[in-house]
PDB file of C-alpha atoms in Angstrom:
ATOM      1  CA  MET A 157     -13.637  14.750   3.070  1.00 57.00           C
ATOM      2  CA  GLY A 158     -13.478  16.029  -0.550  1.00 63.00           C
ATOM      3  CA  SER A 159     -15.446  15.863  -3.653  1.00 92.00           C
ATOM      4  CA  LEU A 160     -15.340  12.667  -5.672  1.00 95.00           C
ATOM      5  CA  LYS A 161     -12.086  11.885  -8.000  1.00 96.00           C
ATOM      6  CA  LYS A 162     -12.869   9.664 -10.721  1.00 96.00           C
ATOM      7  CA  ARG A 163     -10.482   7.483 -12.543  1.00 95.00           C
ATOM      8  CA  SER A 164     -11.079   4.660 -15.380  1.00 95.00           C
ATOM      9  CA  ILE A 165      -9.767   1.204 -14.274  1.00 92.00           C
ATOM     10  CA  ASN A 166      -9.772  -1.364 -16.918  1.00 91.00           C
ATOM     11  CA  LEU A 167     -11.834  -4.536 -15.728  1.00 88.00           C
ATOM     12  CA  ALA A 168     -11.964  -7.734 -17.739  1.00 83.00           C
ATOM     13  CA  GLY A 169     -10.941  -5.727 -20.753  1.00 88.00           C
ATOM     14  CA  HIS A 170     -13.614  -2.843 -20.018  1.00 90.00           C
ATOM     15  CA  ALA A 171     -12.774   0.415 -19.154  1.00 93.00           C
ATOM     16  CA  THR A 172     -14.764   1.482 -15.872  1.00 92.00           C
ATOM     17  CA  SER A 173     -15.000   4.777 -14.474  1.00 95.00           C
ATOM     18  CA  LEU A 174     -14.955   4.695 -10.629  1.00 96.00           C
ATOM     19  CA  ALA A 175     -15.547   7.663  -8.517  1.00 97.00           C
ATOM     20  CA  LEU A 176     -14.183   7.875  -4.732  1.00 97.00           C
ATOM     21  CA  GLU A 177     -13.641  10.539  -2.271  1.00 96.00           C
ATOM     22  CA  PRO A 178      -9.426  11.272  -2.487  1.00 95.00           C
ATOM     23  CA  GLU A 179      -8.972   9.854   1.026  1.00 95.00           C
ATOM     24  CA  PHE A 180     -10.384   6.390  -0.218  1.00 96.00           C
ATOM     25  CA  TRP A 181      -8.071   6.643  -3.494  1.00 96.00           C
ATOM     26  CA  ALA A 182      -5.220   7.192  -1.084  1.00 96.00           C
ATOM     27  CA  VAL A 183      -5.866   3.892   1.561  1.00 96.00           C
ATOM     28  CA  LEU A 184      -6.170   1.956  -1.951  1.00 97.00           C
ATOM     29  CA  GLN A 185      -2.958   3.491  -3.304  1.00 97.00           C
ATOM     30  CA  HIS A 186      -1.482   2.307  -0.044  1.00 95.00           C
ATOM     31  CA  ALA A 187      -2.921  -0.797   0.027  1.00 96.00           C
ATOM     32  CA  ALA A 188      -1.769  -1.546  -3.403  1.00 97.00           C
ATOM     33  CA  SER A 189       1.793  -0.350  -2.675  1.00 96.00           C
ATOM     34  CA  THR A 190       1.991  -2.420   0.367  1.00 94.00           C
ATOM     35  CA  ASP A 191       0.723  -5.517  -1.598  1.00 95.00           C
ATOM     36  CA  ARG A 192       3.300  -4.740  -4.486  1.00 98.00           C
ATOM     37  CA  VAL A 193       0.599  -4.584  -6.633  1.00 97.00           C
ATOM     38  CA  SER A 194      -1.092  -1.638  -9.025  1.00 94.00           C
ATOM     39  CA  ILE A 195      -4.172   0.192  -8.375  1.00 94.00           C
ATOM     40  CA  ALA A 196      -5.874  -1.680 -11.211  1.00 94.00           C
ATOM     41  CA  SER A 197      -4.796  -5.173 -10.179  1.00 95.00           C
ATOM     42  CA  LEU A 198      -5.965  -4.370  -6.499  1.00 97.00           C
ATOM     43  CA  ILE A 199      -9.300  -3.012  -7.797  1.00 96.00           C
ATOM     44  CA  GLN A 200      -9.541  -6.351  -9.954  1.00 96.00           C
ATOM     45  CA  ARG A 201      -9.060  -8.085  -6.741  1.00 96.00           C
ATOM     46  CA  ILE A 202     -11.725  -6.243  -4.991  1.00 97.00           C
ATOM     47  CA  ASP A 203     -14.298  -6.448  -8.062  1.00 95.00           C
ATOM     48  CA  ALA A 204     -13.652 -10.260  -7.986  1.00 94.00           C
ATOM     49  CA  GLY A 205     -14.852 -10.774  -4.560  1.00 94.00           C
ATOM     50  CA  ARG A 206     -17.743  -8.197  -3.988  1.00 93.00           C
ATOM     51  CA  GLY A 207     -20.721  -9.930  -5.183  1.00 92.00           C
ATOM     52  CA  GLU A 208     -23.964  -7.992  -6.001  1.00 94.00           C
ATOM     53  CA  ARG A 209     -22.527  -4.953  -3.795  1.00 95.00           C
ATOM     54  CA  PRO A 210     -21.648  -2.191  -6.299  1.00 96.00           C
ATOM     55  CA  LEU A 211     -17.875  -1.608  -7.021  1.00 96.00           C
ATOM     56  CA  ALA A 212     -17.608   1.908  -5.460  1.00 97.00           C
ATOM     57  CA  SER A 213     -19.003   0.483  -2.010  1.00 97.00           C
ATOM     58  CA  ALA A 214     -16.873  -2.693  -2.037  1.00 98.00           C
ATOM     59  CA  CYS A 215     -13.699  -0.445  -2.676  1.00 98.00           C
ATOM     60  CA  ARG A 216     -15.049   1.927   0.231  1.00 97.00           C
ATOM     61  CA  VAL A 217     -15.623  -0.937   2.735  1.00 97.00           C
ATOM     62  CA  PHE A 218     -12.290  -2.471   1.593  1.00 97.00           C
ATOM     63  CA  ALA A 219     -10.186   1.059   2.333  1.00 97.00           C
ATOM     64  CA  LEU A 220     -12.082   0.908   5.913  1.00 96.00           C
ATOM     65  CA  LEU A 221     -11.187  -2.573   6.654  1.00 95.00           C
ATOM     66  CA  ARG A 222      -7.523  -2.235   5.553  1.00 94.00           C
ATOM     67  CA  ALA A 223      -7.291   1.076   7.609  1.00 92.00           C
ATOM     68  CA  GLN A 224      -8.906  -0.238  10.740  1.00 92.00           C
ATOM     69  CA  ALA A 225      -6.250  -3.440  10.403  1.00 91.00           C
ATOM     70  CA  ALA A 226      -3.575  -0.974   9.853  1.00 87.00           C
ATOM     71  CA  SER A 227      -4.611   0.866  13.089  1.00 87.00           C
ATOM     72  CA  ALA A 228      -4.784  -2.120  14.989  1.00 87.00           C
ATOM     73  CA  GLY A 229      -1.331  -3.174  13.647  1.00 82.00           C
ATOM     74  CA  THR A 230      -2.196  -6.339  11.660  1.00 77.00           C
ATOM     75  CA  VAL A 231      -1.146  -5.169   8.267  1.00 68.00           C
TER      76      VAL A 231
END
């Protein structure tokens, strides 16, 4: 796994810095493309449903679940 890559995302009108490994960014980008939304829109959806979990953790869990679903052929 590579080092963290930071991106600035606008969530609810506020710029938020999100640092993830490039492998997670790749899965999130693929998910956004598959869902035909921007990466920012996808992360906004993840943010809305994350509860108390940190945003980076929620994004990693989302990416893992999405990769597992793709591997199983359910996406």
